[in-house]
Structure formats: C-alpha cells, structure tokens
Amino acid sequence: QVQLSESGGGLVQPGGSLRLVCAASGSISNAYTMGWYRQVPEQKRELVANIFNDSRTYFADFVKGRFLISKDNAENTVYLQMNNLKPDDTGVYFCYWGELRGVYWGQGLQVTVSS
C-alpha cells in the first residue's frame, strides 16, 4: 500500500500563492505519473496538473501560466505551486500517485481563495 500525505492548503486572498505538497510513503514502486485533481461541490473531480516519470508535465487550461508542478524523486514528493490564485480556484485538491499496479489518492486539501 501507498500512503499519501498532503499539506499546504488553506485560505489565501485573490492574487496570492500557495504551495501544495504531497509525500508518498509505504510500499512504493516507481510512479509513472503523479499530480493533482480538484473538486468543487456538485462538480466532477477535474485534473489540474500532473507530471510523468520522464518529467513531462500537463496543465489544465484554467491554470496554465499560473501553476507549476515539480517532483523530488528521492523524497517521493510532488509539489504544486499555485500563483495568482483566483476565487474560482477554490476547492478540495487531491493528490494522486499512479503506479502500474494502481492509483492511490490523498485525502484532499481545502483551498479557499477569498478576500
């Protein structure tokens, strides 16, 4: 089993920044992809950004130019740097860790962007 520990959520004003951190532990194999989804009430969970084991990255259109994703292979950790946050970025952010044997999820972090 893989356990994911998330941190870095919270309340921030519009235009502010947050960095989300997701650290994997347990019976880890090489992840082929890891990243972040977000969910707002009454909507489907949507992909925000992910990074592959060859360091290719993907960003949803609604975060391009504002968010950055990176990873530390030695620490089995993925980071989401969120800049110029907007109220529409409010939601619960879920980290995921994808291995060939399955996908593992974090419990979610609340991110609230409000003045």
XYZ file of C-alpha atoms in Angstrom:
115
model
C 0.000 0.000 0.000
C 0.991 3.586 -0.674
C 0.060 6.363 1.717
C -0.079 9.971 0.573
C 0.397 12.842 2.990
C -0.771 16.227 1.739
C -0.049 19.660 3.140
C -0.140 23.320 2.193
C -3.801 24.120 1.726
C -5.598 26.988 3.379
C -7.138 30.403 2.914
C -5.496 32.952 0.645
C -6.548 36.255 -0.873
C -7.025 36.620 -4.624
C -3.655 37.088 -6.287
C -1.875 35.186 -3.552
C 0.087 31.954 -3.680
C 0.070 28.554 -2.042
C 2.279 25.515 -2.413
C 0.722 22.099 -2.058
C 2.941 19.202 -1.071
C 2.209 15.500 -1.446
C 4.605 12.944 0.016
C 4.271 9.241 -0.696
C 5.303 6.526 1.722
C 4.813 2.813 2.223
C 5.272 0.142 -0.422
C 6.261 2.492 -3.191
C 7.105 1.399 -6.684
C 8.149 3.766 -9.419
C 5.269 6.087 -10.148
C 4.654 6.730 -13.810
C 2.529 9.769 -13.104
C 1.553 11.898 -10.130
C -0.350 15.098 -9.763
C -3.375 16.960 -8.505
C -7.087 16.995 -9.141
C -9.573 19.373 -7.637
C -13.247 19.154 -6.845
C -15.868 21.748 -6.083
C -19.330 20.917 -4.743
C -21.693 19.360 -7.289
C -18.987 19.114 -9.948
C -16.797 16.311 -11.180
C -13.247 15.998 -9.967
C -11.034 17.630 -12.607
C -7.359 17.285 -13.396
C -5.325 20.358 -12.505
C -1.794 19.272 -13.349
C 0.346 16.190 -13.474
C 3.930 15.152 -14.052
C 5.242 11.949 -15.575
C 8.285 9.906 -14.656
C 10.161 11.453 -17.586
C 9.306 14.907 -16.186
C 6.789 15.788 -18.883
C 4.067 17.954 -17.424
C 0.449 18.719 -18.198
C -1.606 21.672 -17.018
C -5.300 22.284 -17.391
C -6.079 25.375 -19.423
C -7.550 27.132 -16.404
C -4.195 27.066 -14.564
C -1.690 27.451 -17.395
C 0.756 30.234 -16.707
C -0.180 30.354 -13.016
C 0.614 26.917 -11.573
C 3.810 24.900 -11.621
C 4.265 21.236 -10.802
C 7.510 19.567 -9.794
C 8.726 16.409 -8.089
C 11.522 15.178 -5.909
C 12.180 11.566 -6.801
C 14.469 10.973 -3.837
C 11.753 12.143 -1.431
C 8.813 10.654 -3.380
C 7.191 14.047 -3.236
C 5.250 16.143 -5.713
C 4.682 19.866 -5.394
C 2.054 22.180 -6.842
C 2.997 25.841 -6.759
C -0.138 27.901 -7.230
C 0.341 31.563 -8.075
C -2.063 34.384 -8.865
C -4.877 32.456 -7.275
C -8.441 33.292 -8.186
C -11.716 32.694 -6.339
C -12.570 30.063 -8.982
C -9.563 28.068 -7.780
C -11.420 27.358 -4.550
C -11.986 23.678 -3.966
C -10.626 20.494 -2.483
C -7.342 19.458 -4.057
C -6.498 15.763 -4.192
C -3.044 14.386 -4.793
C -2.716 11.135 -6.709
C 0.140 8.696 -7.230
C -0.064 6.406 -10.242
C 1.841 3.160 -10.465
C 1.381 0.227 -12.811
C -0.393 -1.686 -10.039
C -2.873 1.099 -9.338
C -3.637 4.689 -8.473
C -3.527 5.999 -4.914
C -5.253 9.122 -3.611
C -4.678 11.570 -0.825
C -7.492 12.661 1.450
C -7.725 16.139 -0.023
C -6.802 19.662 0.952
C -9.167 22.584 1.154
C -8.003 25.624 -0.794
C -10.086 28.751 -0.371
C -9.391 31.909 -2.332
C -11.336 34.794 -0.889
C -10.911 38.357 0.235
